[in-house]
Amino acid sequence: MELYEELLAQVKAYNPGVNEALLRKAFDFAQAKHAGQRRFSGEPFLSHPVAVARILAELELDTETIVAGLLHDVVEDTGTTLEEIEHEFGAEIAALVDGVTKLSRLQFRSQEEQQAENLRKMFVAMAKDVRVVLIKLADRLHNLRTLQYLPPEKQRAIAKETLEIFAPLAHRLGIYRLKWELEDLAFRYLEPERYRELAAKVAKTRAAREEYTRELIAILQKRLEEAGIKAELMGRPKNLYSIYQKMLRDGKEYSEIYDRTGIRALVETVRDCYAVLGVVHTLWKPVPGRFKDYIAMPKENMYQSLHTTVIGPQGEPVEVQIRTYEMHRTAEYGIAAHWRYKEGQTRDKQLEAKFAWLRELLEWVQEMRDAREFMERLKIDVFSDVVFVFTPKGDVVELPAGAVPLDFAYRIHTEVGHRYKGAKVNGRLVPLDYQLKTGDIVEIITGPKPNPSRDWLNVVRTSQARSRIRQWFKREFREEAKALGRELLEKEARRLGLPLEELKEEKLLEQARRFNLQTVEDLYVALAQGAVTPSSILRADLKEKEKATPPAENRAKRRSNGHCPGVRVVGADNVLVRLAHCCHPIPGDPIIGYITRGRGISVHHRDCRNVAVWQEREKERLVEVFWEEGVETPFDVRLEISAVDRAGLLGDVMEVLADMKISASWVEARGNRRMATIEFTARVRNKEQLDYLMRKISRVKDVFEVRRVV
């Protein structure tokens, strides 16, 4: 009861109209579900969800978010189902709980894959409702506060993940109140010796710095009063991790970091911000190049403030931040400031535009199949520094640091990217790999028609551009596949002696629907990919033809034998038949049978190296075999790829298989002197699908040969 009363008092302090019945129901539900569970510290497990709820209350969030904070672990750590949560608390709260629940019941090949999939799930939920990540950040913060009870290796793993993912995420969302504590706690466990050393140095100089700060505030306050400007002044201490990062970045010792002293001025209006700035620059000499106007050009996380560094009375640099009270609230709470406690209030209509990157997340976060690539793209697109560039009309475009003009083009519009021919930055032509800088004015030169290059995938930095380029090539492959599929169908019709006039649109549409395909175009693509065989499409027409003129080959027909579906032996019946593993023949290959000793007939590709030996030594054991019409059973085939070695090569090859929904049962990759060889066994339906697969792989960048091993 004491835990509940403290939580209720905290929520009522900013939300007197809180739904107490709902809050109490959630508390009782969590208490019952976690009954008997304890944390590593020995405390009852309930203390954790209550602490998470209180952190969310510090952000002054709505009742639904507080309730979801209380319930965030019941699905993951108890036998409770999401259906039960939805029944008791509604769909909105159930969705929030689901968003922060790990995929712990699934099996993953590696820890990295599990982490990637859990983050993917969270980001998809976050893009729909950003409160999901606020709960997750509160959960991580309390876990860090109690991290001392875990083993050292677990401490380091959690601290590392926090600095790589969760602290940057808090920054991206503008929640500095959480960001600084997350960073300092993670720093404490990841670099314990450096943390203690730096903390001791900061503590040693704290008294002198605080006295200096009070002196500066008194001087500035007097000048502002003389100028008739009302402002609230306070010291601005820096967190330990930011000091440490600056020492690393600049290669300096703590004693060489001079702008450890800071002042923050809070005023009522934007006009007052610039008035205070004028007084500060009149009072102390500004340091050239150290003024930043984040009011005129806010950061990507909505942060607004004026920053200037001046030389104080003791000759040391002093950083001064000037902002309105509203800007300060946004700086402390970030996106949480737009989820205030008032039940049912209208959200900030500009929120969606301010956080457009959340929508972009959905576009690519679900496309990435490789866990390592997902984590790399996540750190680049979401957590990297950003640059602000301008269109010729003066519109601001935000891009990750390292972005090139091609990223800018795709951010403007997909067609602008596809038709990219070149770019002018600040009036001058620049190369394709030019890295944009804040303040650049970018003009894109376009051609008359789309002409993307696969090389662009190695240049662009944003996942948005990468995704658009890949989608274009997929569409191009579809056009090529449609033509190939029609060609295969016409070729088979001619072979069977069927008139091409029989390939009418209506009849083909009927066949397409028989294979659960929507259009004739889909049917052609399926034919090109080998998912459907031409003979299966023409089977009905073939049967009509057989009724009219029974073919002579009917006399040689035999039913399928042994363990090998689709292969018949000429002149033999009831014989054990199996496909050879040395050459993996597939439908459409020229084949021959070999009578083994006690194991029936093995079916080989006619080009198999073993067949050449038998032709000389045991020719009498070779027998004629042939494929049945319309065989659609999957067959294994072994391929070998030669390419220039590079990062991501194997992933690009595997992506081709994934796009064609082809599985690989065995893969081996090796490199030697910048060359790479990839061998794998793929499961295909027939030779048409194999040929199409080999053509697609041959188009992968740096691949110069794809051959079948027989």
XYZ file of C-alpha atoms in Angstrom:
710
model
C 0.000 0.000 0.000
C 2.863 2.346 0.743
C 4.216 1.831 -2.790
C 0.810 2.553 -4.290
C 0.146 5.629 -2.144
C 3.510 7.158 -3.114
C 2.821 6.545 -6.810
C -0.717 7.941 -6.582
C 0.480 11.076 -4.776
C 3.121 11.667 -7.443
C 0.602 11.330 -10.284
C -2.046 13.468 -8.570
C 0.519 16.228 -8.057
C 0.379 16.999 -11.788
C -2.894 15.262 -12.712
C -5.552 15.770 -10.029
C -8.140 14.085 -12.251
C -6.249 10.818 -12.627
C -8.406 7.715 -13.078
C -7.670 6.271 -9.633
C -9.785 3.175 -10.189
C -7.814 2.204 -13.297
C -4.471 2.930 -11.622
C -5.378 0.884 -8.537
C -6.674 -1.979 -10.672
C -3.353 -2.102 -12.588
C -1.350 -1.990 -9.344
C -3.352 -4.859 -7.838
C -3.122 -6.851 -11.075
C 0.696 -6.453 -11.246
C 1.010 -7.297 -7.541
C -0.990 -10.514 -7.976
C 0.870 -11.604 -11.117
C 4.350 -10.918 -9.705
C 3.534 -12.424 -6.300
C 6.464 -14.489 -5.007
C 8.916 -13.117 -7.606
C 12.038 -11.306 -6.465
C 14.722 -9.276 -8.157
C 18.465 -9.978 -7.918
C 18.597 -7.369 -5.143
C 16.227 -9.500 -3.067
C 13.418 -6.926 -3.257
C 9.905 -7.993 -4.312
C 9.651 -7.835 -8.092
C 6.761 -5.382 -7.823
C 9.225 -2.673 -6.797
C 10.511 -2.574 -10.405
C 7.243 -1.869 -12.294
C 6.281 0.683 -9.624
C 9.656 2.424 -10.053
C 9.127 2.453 -13.843
C 5.668 3.969 -13.369
C 7.153 6.668 -11.118
C 9.802 7.583 -13.695
C 6.968 7.942 -16.243
C 5.125 10.103 -13.713
C 8.202 12.359 -13.493
C 7.665 12.933 -17.227
C 4.025 13.822 -16.361
C 2.570 11.245 -18.730
C -1.068 10.194 -19.142
C -2.785 7.501 -17.073
C -2.657 4.858 -19.829
C 1.139 5.127 -20.015
C 1.509 4.908 -16.223
C -0.742 1.829 -16.185
C 1.254 0.220 -19.026
C 4.409 0.923 -16.998
C 2.951 -1.026 -14.079
C 2.042 -3.922 -16.379
C 5.052 -3.881 -18.717
C 6.616 -7.119 -17.382
C 3.556 -9.280 -16.683
C 3.446 -10.880 -20.149
C 7.202 -11.443 -20.339
C 7.770 -12.679 -16.781
C 4.478 -14.354 -15.811
C 1.938 -16.612 -17.487
C -0.280 -13.647 -18.407
C -1.378 -13.287 -22.043
C -1.928 -10.131 -24.062
C -5.534 -11.210 -24.542
C -5.974 -11.097 -20.761
C -4.429 -7.601 -20.604
C -6.727 -6.406 -23.388
C -9.779 -7.906 -21.680
C -8.957 -6.251 -18.353
C -7.507 -2.900 -19.493
C -8.434 -2.357 -23.157
C -6.678 -2.502 -26.527
C -4.657 0.722 -26.083
C -2.880 -0.421 -22.915
C -2.434 -3.959 -24.310
C -0.695 -2.504 -27.389
C 1.687 -0.508 -25.178
C 2.540 -3.600 -23.120
C 3.033 -5.679 -26.273
C 5.414 -3.071 -27.690
C 7.852 -3.427 -24.777
C 7.547 -7.214 -24.407
C 10.623 -9.083 -25.652
C 10.387 -11.976 -28.090
C 11.713 -14.316 -25.412
C 9.677 -17.338 -26.445
C 11.213 -17.556 -29.924
C 14.471 -19.302 -30.786
C 17.272 -17.240 -32.341
C 20.549 -18.262 -33.907
C 22.556 -15.658 -32.002
C 22.327 -13.060 -29.257
C 22.781 -10.360 -31.897
C 19.800 -11.649 -33.879
C 17.663 -11.742 -30.729
C 18.629 -8.182 -29.822
C 17.908 -7.008 -33.380
C 14.490 -8.663 -33.468
C 13.509 -7.280 -30.052
C 14.537 -3.792 -31.155
C 12.762 -4.230 -34.496
C 9.559 -5.133 -32.635
C 9.937 -2.146 -30.329
C 10.567 0.311 -33.176
C 7.583 -0.912 -35.172
C 5.399 -0.403 -32.089
C 7.106 2.930 -31.394
C 6.348 4.208 -34.888
C 2.665 3.574 -34.150
C 2.713 4.941 -30.577
C 5.816 6.686 -29.276
C 4.786 6.021 -25.651
C 6.131 2.483 -26.147
C 9.693 3.742 -26.157
C 9.073 6.064 -23.206
C 8.114 3.006 -21.141
C 11.176 1.153 -22.429
C 13.487 4.045 -21.506
C 12.011 4.199 -18.004
C 12.444 0.414 -17.699
C 16.096 0.642 -18.781
C 16.807 3.558 -16.437
C 15.568 1.713 -13.358
C 17.466 -1.423 -14.383
C 20.642 0.676 -14.564
C 19.944 2.183 -11.146
C 19.935 -1.365 -9.704
C 22.642 -2.835 -11.935
C 25.060 -3.437 -9.060
C 23.250 -6.684 -8.187
C 24.019 -8.342 -11.548
C 27.240 -10.204 -12.524
C 29.990 -7.983 -14.066
C 29.635 -9.431 -17.581
C 25.892 -8.747 -17.535
C 26.545 -5.228 -16.254
C 28.894 -4.501 -19.159
C 26.504 -5.937 -21.755
C 23.580 -3.821 -20.502
C 25.763 -0.712 -20.197
C 27.102 -1.156 -23.728
C 23.622 -1.581 -25.185
C 22.472 1.501 -23.282
C 25.211 3.715 -24.716
C 24.716 2.317 -28.230
C 20.914 2.272 -28.373
C 18.916 3.704 -25.480
C 20.848 6.873 -24.550
C 21.022 7.942 -28.240
C 17.331 7.152 -28.522
C 16.566 9.409 -25.556
C 18.639 12.099 -27.304
C 16.787 11.558 -30.599
C 13.509 11.999 -28.738
C 14.859 15.072 -26.943
C 14.455 13.645 -23.430
C 17.663 15.010 -21.910
C 16.383 14.379 -18.375
C 16.713 10.634 -19.067
C 19.618 10.812 -21.517
C 22.145 12.236 -19.064
C 21.379 9.737 -16.313
C 21.399 6.803 -18.758
C 24.810 7.892 -20.048
C 26.402 8.417 -16.641
C 25.117 5.130 -15.203
C 26.211 3.156 -18.283
C 29.619 4.919 -18.215
C 29.992 3.909 -14.567
C 29.718 0.178 -15.388
C 31.418 0.163 -18.778
C 34.496 2.177 -17.743
C 34.502 1.935 -13.917
C 38.087 3.131 -13.361
C 37.781 6.152 -15.667
C 34.390 6.958 -14.189
C 35.742 6.992 -10.614
C 38.812 9.002 -11.658
C 36.756 11.641 -13.495
C 34.114 11.788 -10.724
C 36.856 12.461 -8.169
C 38.323 15.309 -10.279
C 34.897 16.882 -10.803
C 34.118 16.653 -7.064
C 37.477 18.226 -6.215
C 36.787 21.336 -8.295
C 33.021 21.522 -7.644
C 33.164 24.108 -4.860
C 35.351 26.498 -6.869
C 33.167 26.108 -9.974
C 29.958 26.695 -8.054
C 31.381 29.849 -6.487
C 32.504 31.086 -9.929
C 29.045 30.320 -11.362
C 27.341 32.322 -8.571
C 29.635 35.266 -9.336
C 28.782 35.135 -13.059
C 25.049 34.892 -12.351
C 25.170 37.926 -10.032
C 26.959 40.028 -12.672
C 24.599 39.008 -15.478
C 21.446 39.361 -13.314
C 22.374 42.949 -12.464
C 22.917 43.870 -16.127
C 19.636 42.261 -17.197
C 17.701 44.151 -14.502
C 19.320 47.401 -15.679
C 18.162 46.564 -19.218
C 14.642 45.796 -17.970
C 14.812 42.106 -18.961
C 13.204 39.577 -16.667
C 15.109 36.257 -16.649
C 15.703 33.305 -14.359
C 19.402 32.349 -14.190
C 20.890 29.076 -12.974
C 24.084 27.066 -13.178
C 24.257 24.307 -15.780
C 26.396 21.363 -14.654
C 27.671 18.983 -17.338
C 27.196 15.255 -16.937
C 30.321 13.112 -16.534
C 29.909 11.179 -19.773
C 29.723 14.337 -21.912
C 32.959 15.584 -20.283
C 34.585 12.197 -20.914
C 33.464 12.210 -24.558
C 34.899 15.692 -25.039
C 38.214 14.590 -23.528
C 38.340 11.651 -25.952
C 37.240 13.696 -28.958
C 39.702 16.548 -28.385
C 42.498 14.436 -26.892
C 42.628 16.563 -23.722
C 42.960 15.994 -20.004
C 40.257 17.120 -17.592
C 42.294 20.171 -16.557
C 42.348 21.278 -20.226
C 38.539 21.285 -20.570
C 37.781 24.949 -19.944
C 34.055 25.281 -20.642
C 33.095 23.213 -17.613
C 31.174 26.222 -16.306
C 27.776 26.998 -17.793
C 24.847 29.338 -17.214
C 21.263 28.875 -18.366
C 18.841 31.792 -18.769
C 15.091 31.169 -18.916
C 12.792 33.900 -20.261
C 9.166 34.308 -21.341
C 9.468 35.110 -25.060
C 11.699 34.477 -28.056
C 12.295 38.226 -28.270
C 13.704 38.137 -24.732
C 16.094 35.335 -25.766
C 17.832 37.552 -28.294
C 17.759 40.512 -25.886
C 19.594 38.430 -23.257
C 22.086 37.347 -25.930
C 22.845 40.989 -26.698
C 23.497 41.732 -23.023
C 25.779 38.678 -22.671
C 27.864 39.666 -25.721
C 28.094 43.243 -24.447
C 29.215 42.047 -21.031
C 31.764 39.409 -22.114
C 33.689 38.820 -25.326
C 32.192 36.005 -27.430
C 34.412 33.193 -28.714
C 34.361 33.238 -32.549
C 32.565 30.279 -34.146
C 30.931 29.166 -30.888
C 27.490 30.739 -31.370
C 24.606 28.432 -32.353
C 21.043 29.497 -32.997
C 18.850 26.454 -32.383
C 15.782 28.704 -32.142
C 15.858 29.706 -35.803
C 16.979 26.169 -36.751
C 15.791 23.630 -34.136
C 17.524 20.275 -33.745
C 15.891 17.148 -35.119
C 14.531 16.340 -31.643
C 12.695 19.718 -31.385
C 15.415 21.176 -29.120
C 15.515 24.994 -29.229
C 17.947 27.326 -27.513
C 20.629 29.925 -28.123
C 24.158 28.741 -27.332
C 27.114 31.065 -27.028
C 30.557 30.725 -25.440
C 32.158 33.823 -23.935
C 35.349 34.625 -22.042
C 34.393 35.191 -18.384
C 35.978 37.586 -15.854
C 38.625 35.011 -14.880
C 39.647 34.504 -18.495
C 37.963 31.096 -18.755
C 35.376 30.137 -21.405
C 31.784 30.074 -20.154
C 28.905 28.570 -22.117
C 25.591 30.408 -21.875
C 22.288 28.832 -22.960
C 19.230 31.042 -23.458
C 15.713 29.717 -23.985
C 12.072 30.272 -23.131
C 10.331 28.276 -20.393
C 8.436 26.338 -23.054
C 11.689 25.515 -24.862
C 13.173 24.384 -21.553
C 10.247 22.041 -20.905
C 10.695 20.533 -24.379
C 14.449 20.198 -23.787
C 13.859 18.311 -20.530
C 10.932 16.143 -21.616
C 11.370 16.014 -25.415
C 8.601 14.116 -27.143
C 7.130 13.300 -23.725
C 6.136 16.960 -23.502
C 3.571 16.213 -26.223
C 1.936 13.441 -24.201
C 0.752 15.512 -21.283
C -1.479 14.177 -18.560
C -4.754 15.822 -19.643
C -6.988 12.948 -20.631
C -8.276 13.144 -24.187
C -6.522 16.413 -24.993
C -5.645 17.134 -28.602
C -2.065 16.208 -29.348
C 0.343 18.586 -31.034
C -0.666 18.553 -34.703
C 2.923 19.276 -35.707
C 4.230 16.250 -33.816
C 3.956 13.947 -36.828
C 5.972 16.336 -38.992
C 8.602 16.872 -36.290
C 9.149 13.145 -35.994
C 8.842 12.123 -39.637
C 11.813 9.812 -39.105
C 9.504 7.517 -37.112
C 7.457 6.881 -40.264
C 10.632 6.294 -42.258
C 11.624 3.704 -39.671
C 8.650 1.566 -40.662
C 9.700 1.614 -44.317
C 13.011 -0.129 -43.806
C 13.012 -1.619 -40.311
C 10.864 -4.528 -41.527
C 12.866 -5.063 -44.736
C 16.214 -5.811 -43.095
C 16.583 -9.575 -42.699
C 20.193 -9.663 -41.583
C 20.585 -8.842 -37.866
C 24.005 -7.227 -38.288
C 22.861 -5.007 -41.155
C 19.768 -4.021 -39.174
C 21.866 -2.894 -36.205
C 24.298 -0.985 -38.443
C 21.524 0.827 -40.326
C 19.751 1.578 -37.049
C 22.827 3.321 -35.636
C 23.326 5.289 -38.859
C 19.735 6.334 -39.601
C 18.426 6.899 -36.090
C 21.327 7.585 -33.769
C 24.004 9.302 -35.827
C 24.628 13.032 -35.812
C 22.667 15.023 -38.348
C 23.299 17.787 -40.869
C 20.821 20.419 -42.018
C 20.952 21.372 -45.691
C 18.775 23.647 -47.818
C 16.851 23.294 -51.048
C 17.285 26.142 -53.569
C 13.963 27.523 -52.249
C 15.302 27.649 -48.689
C 13.486 24.636 -47.231
C 15.465 22.763 -44.565
C 16.185 19.051 -45.061
C 17.574 16.940 -42.206
C 19.933 14.064 -43.064
C 22.333 11.847 -41.079
C 25.955 12.970 -40.972
C 27.838 11.558 -43.957
C 24.813 11.742 -46.278
C 25.478 12.472 -49.959
C 23.435 14.471 -52.525
C 21.778 11.231 -53.659
C 20.332 10.803 -50.145
C 19.037 14.363 -50.416
C 17.443 13.595 -53.805
C 15.570 10.552 -52.474
C 14.488 12.512 -49.391
C 12.910 15.133 -51.694
C 11.060 12.567 -53.846
C 11.596 9.028 -55.078
C 11.447 10.070 -58.747
C 14.014 12.820 -58.166
C 16.337 10.148 -56.807
C 15.680 7.710 -59.662
C 16.395 10.406 -62.269
C 19.519 11.723 -60.510
C 22.258 12.830 -62.917
C 24.355 15.048 -60.690
C 24.244 17.731 -58.011
C 25.347 21.277 -57.343
C 26.252 22.226 -53.794
C 26.526 25.960 -53.145
C 26.499 26.493 -56.908
C 29.294 24.045 -57.762
C 29.123 20.554 -59.221
C 30.175 17.909 -56.709
C 31.052 14.195 -57.074
C 28.573 11.436 -56.226
C 30.241 10.686 -52.866
C 30.423 14.307 -51.642
C 29.437 14.398 -47.968
C 26.953 17.164 -47.217
C 27.624 19.707 -44.471
C 25.235 21.788 -42.411
C 24.318 24.948 -44.312
C 24.920 23.511 -47.811
C 22.456 24.571 -50.508
C 21.792 21.520 -52.681
C 20.413 21.508 -56.216
C 19.732 18.173 -57.925
C 20.235 17.748 -61.675
C 17.843 15.172 -63.130
C 17.656 13.274 -66.412
C 14.583 12.649 -68.581
C 14.014 9.084 -67.341
C 14.911 6.888 -64.348
C 18.381 5.379 -64.473
C 19.492 4.076 -61.036
C 22.798 2.234 -60.743
C 23.624 -0.654 -58.408
C 26.772 1.268 -57.448
C 24.521 3.796 -55.719
C 23.861 1.243 -52.976
C 27.511 1.596 -51.909
C 27.298 5.403 -51.829
C 24.023 6.327 -50.120
C 23.910 6.481 -46.346
C 20.201 6.558 -45.556
C 18.092 3.416 -45.518
C 15.326 5.359 -47.244
C 17.474 5.853 -50.361
C 18.792 2.291 -50.196
C 15.247 0.907 -49.977
C 14.019 3.013 -52.928
C 16.916 1.870 -55.134
C 16.319 -1.792 -54.304
C 12.598 -1.436 -54.996
C 13.361 0.020 -58.431
C 15.556 -2.928 -59.362
C 12.902 -5.336 -58.124
C 10.378 -3.702 -60.457
C 12.867 -3.863 -63.326
C 13.433 -7.555 -62.661
C 9.671 -8.032 -62.743
C 9.442 -6.571 -66.237
C 12.276 -8.811 -67.369
C 10.673 -11.812 -65.665
C 7.338 -11.179 -67.396
C 8.986 -11.285 -70.823
C 10.974 -14.391 -69.918
C 7.912 -16.182 -68.546
C 5.920 -15.587 -71.719
C 8.859 -16.759 -73.808
C 9.125 -19.999 -71.768
C 5.396 -20.654 -72.144
C 5.465 -20.118 -75.919
C 8.553 -22.300 -76.248
C 6.865 -25.155 -74.369
C 3.701 -24.786 -76.460
C 5.729 -25.123 -79.654
C 7.510 -28.174 -78.267
C 4.200 -29.833 -77.501
C 2.789 -28.899 -80.885
C 0.128 -26.608 -79.432
C -0.876 -23.525 -81.459
C 0.126 -20.210 -79.886
C -3.432 -19.023 -80.439
C -4.373 -21.273 -77.508
C -2.475 -18.954 -75.136
C -5.417 -16.612 -74.799
C -5.716 -14.063 -71.981
C -8.911 -15.619 -70.553
C -7.480 -19.131 -70.488
C -4.204 -17.992 -68.935
C -6.094 -16.031 -66.279
C -7.950 -19.214 -65.337
C -4.610 -21.015 -64.982
C -3.191 -18.145 -62.906
C -6.044 -18.381 -60.419
C -5.519 -22.138 -60.193
C -2.091 -21.286 -58.716
C -3.496 -18.514 -56.454
C -2.108 -15.791 -58.724
C -4.118 -12.657 -59.419
C -3.093 -11.678 -62.955
C -1.550 -13.111 -66.120
C 1.512 -10.944 -65.402
C 1.900 -12.688 -62.041
C 1.715 -15.996 -63.903
C 4.521 -14.973 -66.278
C 6.715 -13.916 -63.330
C 6.029 -17.219 -61.562
C 7.024 -19.069 -64.747
C 10.289 -17.110 -65.000
C 11.106 -17.792 -61.347
C 10.294 -21.484 -61.739
C 7.505 -21.379 -59.153
C 5.187 -22.697 -61.872
C 6.205 -24.902 -64.820
C 5.047 -24.285 -68.412
C 3.921 -27.910 -68.697
C 1.590 -27.525 -65.699
C -0.043 -24.552 -67.411
C -0.432 -26.400 -70.705
C -1.430 -29.722 -69.138
C -5.139 -29.358 -69.963
C -4.415 -28.556 -73.603
C -1.918 -31.422 -73.746
C -4.519 -33.903 -72.498
C -6.927 -32.807 -75.232
C -4.158 -33.312 -77.776
C -3.358 -36.786 -76.399
C -7.000 -37.812 -76.752
C -6.989 -36.797 -80.394
C -3.617 -38.369 -81.301
C -2.191 -40.780 -78.709
C 1.584 -40.237 -78.739
C 3.964 -43.118 -79.375
C 5.820 -42.285 -76.202
C 2.811 -43.449 -74.169
C 4.120 -46.966 -74.665
C 7.247 -46.078 -72.750
C 5.402 -44.458 -69.868
C 5.959 -45.917 -66.428
C 4.736 -44.845 -63.059
C 7.146 -43.073 -60.719
C 9.610 -45.440 -59.080
C 11.230 -45.785 -55.697
C 12.277 -42.654 -53.761
C 12.612 -40.329 -56.742
C 9.383 -38.627 -57.829
C 9.209 -37.486 -61.436
C 11.849 -39.806 -62.989
C 11.020 -42.815 -65.165
C 13.241 -45.613 -66.376
C 12.791 -46.706 -69.994
C 12.024 -50.429 -70.215
C 11.892 -51.077 -66.480
C 9.223 -51.068 -63.815
C 9.167 -51.247 -60.003
C 12.812 -50.238 -59.752
C 14.284 -48.255 -56.851
C 15.335 -44.859 -58.239
C 17.132 -42.028 -56.439
C 18.770 -38.728 -57.398
C 22.551 -38.643 -57.133
C 24.057 -36.263 -54.547
C 27.243 -35.711 -56.539
C 25.589 -33.613 -59.258
C 22.039 -32.883 -57.969
C 20.091 -33.161 -61.261
C 16.866 -31.156 -61.481
C 13.906 -31.226 -63.910
C 15.029 -29.924 -67.277
C 18.574 -31.316 -66.985
C 19.729 -34.013 -69.409
C 19.917 -37.138 -67.218
C 21.086 -40.739 -67.320
C 20.696 -43.662 -64.899
C 23.402 -45.857 -63.371
C 22.604 -49.333 -62.015
C 24.249 -49.458 -58.584
C 25.135 -52.579 -56.604
C 22.162 -53.222 -54.365
C 20.864 -49.605 -54.229
C 18.765 -49.438 -57.373
C 19.313 -46.844 -60.074
C 20.995 -43.509 -59.299
C 20.041 -40.635 -61.613
C 22.882 -38.317 -62.705
C 23.328 -35.220 -64.819
C 24.798 -36.328 -68.155
C 27.727 -33.950 -67.555
C 28.491 -35.458 -64.137
C 32.179 -36.391 -63.812
C 31.201 -39.878 -62.603
C 29.210 -40.544 -65.783
C 32.323 -39.867 -67.879
C 34.183 -42.590 -65.926
C 31.354 -45.104 -66.323
C 31.146 -44.439 -70.049
C 34.669 -45.892 -70.336
C 34.593 -48.639 -67.668
C 30.987 -49.716 -67.017
C 28.957 -48.595 -69.985
C 26.631 -51.593 -69.618
C 25.389 -50.212 -66.252
C 24.076 -46.975 -67.813
C 20.351 -46.878 -68.649
C 18.034 -44.326 -70.248
C 15.814 -42.339 -67.902
C 13.611 -39.285 -68.448
C 11.694 -36.672 -66.470
C 7.936 -36.890 -66.160
C 5.877 -33.968 -67.394
C 4.936 -31.287 -64.832
C 7.291 -32.289 -62.024
C 7.046 -29.628 -59.269
C 8.759 -31.336 -56.317
C 11.639 -29.174 -54.951
C 15.175 -30.380 -55.807
C 18.566 -29.474 -54.321
C 21.215 -27.889 -56.534
C 24.717 -26.737 -55.647
C 26.055 -23.382 -56.858
C 29.483 -21.779 -56.641
C 29.977 -17.996 -56.803
C 33.267 -16.213 -57.485
C 33.436 -12.540 -56.550
C 35.594 -9.691 -55.268
C 35.553 -9.930 -51.471
C 33.770 -7.138 -49.634
C 31.621 -6.539 -46.573
C 27.990 -7.482 -47.117
C 28.609 -9.731 -50.147
C 27.128 -12.856 -48.564
C 24.153 -10.866 -47.285
C 23.431 -9.518 -50.792
C 23.533 -13.048 -52.239
C 21.261 -14.408 -49.535
C 18.865 -11.505 -50.144
C 18.418 -12.703 -53.742
C 17.385 -16.133 -52.441
C 15.036 -14.564 -49.888
C 13.375 -12.400 -52.563
C 12.709 -15.526 -54.662
C 11.595 -17.464 -51.551
C 14.300 -20.072 -52.161
C 15.852 -21.799 -49.142
C 19.539 -22.679 -48.771
C 20.280 -25.801 -46.736
C 24.070 -25.373 -46.662
C 26.323 -22.322 -47.166
C 30.104 -21.943 -47.092
C 32.032 -18.723 -47.767
C 35.791 -18.292 -47.902
C 38.162 -15.517 -48.961
C 41.691 -15.371 -50.316
C 43.607 -12.270 -51.453
C 40.536 -10.058 -51.846
C 38.695 -12.799 -53.751
C 35.711 -14.638 -52.300
C 34.101 -17.980 -53.076
C 30.598 -18.749 -51.879
C 29.147 -22.230 -52.219
C 25.636 -23.196 -51.215
C 22.929 -25.750 -51.830
C 19.610 -24.234 -52.908
C 16.237 -25.906 -53.236
C 14.649 -25.112 -56.642
C 11.657 -26.464 -58.558
C 13.180 -26.840 -62.014
C 15.843 -25.621 -64.417
C 13.903 -22.482 -65.366
C 13.897 -21.318 -61.766
C 17.589 -22.205 -61.430
C 18.506 -20.212 -64.560
C 16.591 -17.202 -63.268
C 18.285 -17.487 -59.861
C 21.738 -17.616 -61.443
C 20.987 -14.557 -63.586
C 19.882 -12.556 -60.531
C 22.963 -13.546 -58.522
C 25.245 -12.644 -61.430
C 23.903 -9.064 -61.193
C 24.966 -8.693 -57.552
C 27.788 -6.159 -57.271
C 31.325 -7.643 -57.497
C 30.077 -11.100 -58.588
C 31.834 -12.137 -61.813
C 30.898 -15.823 -62.106
C 28.032 -18.050 -60.980
C 28.297 -21.702 -61.908
C 26.544 -24.895 -61.048
C 28.585 -27.682 -59.480
C 27.752 -31.026 -61.132
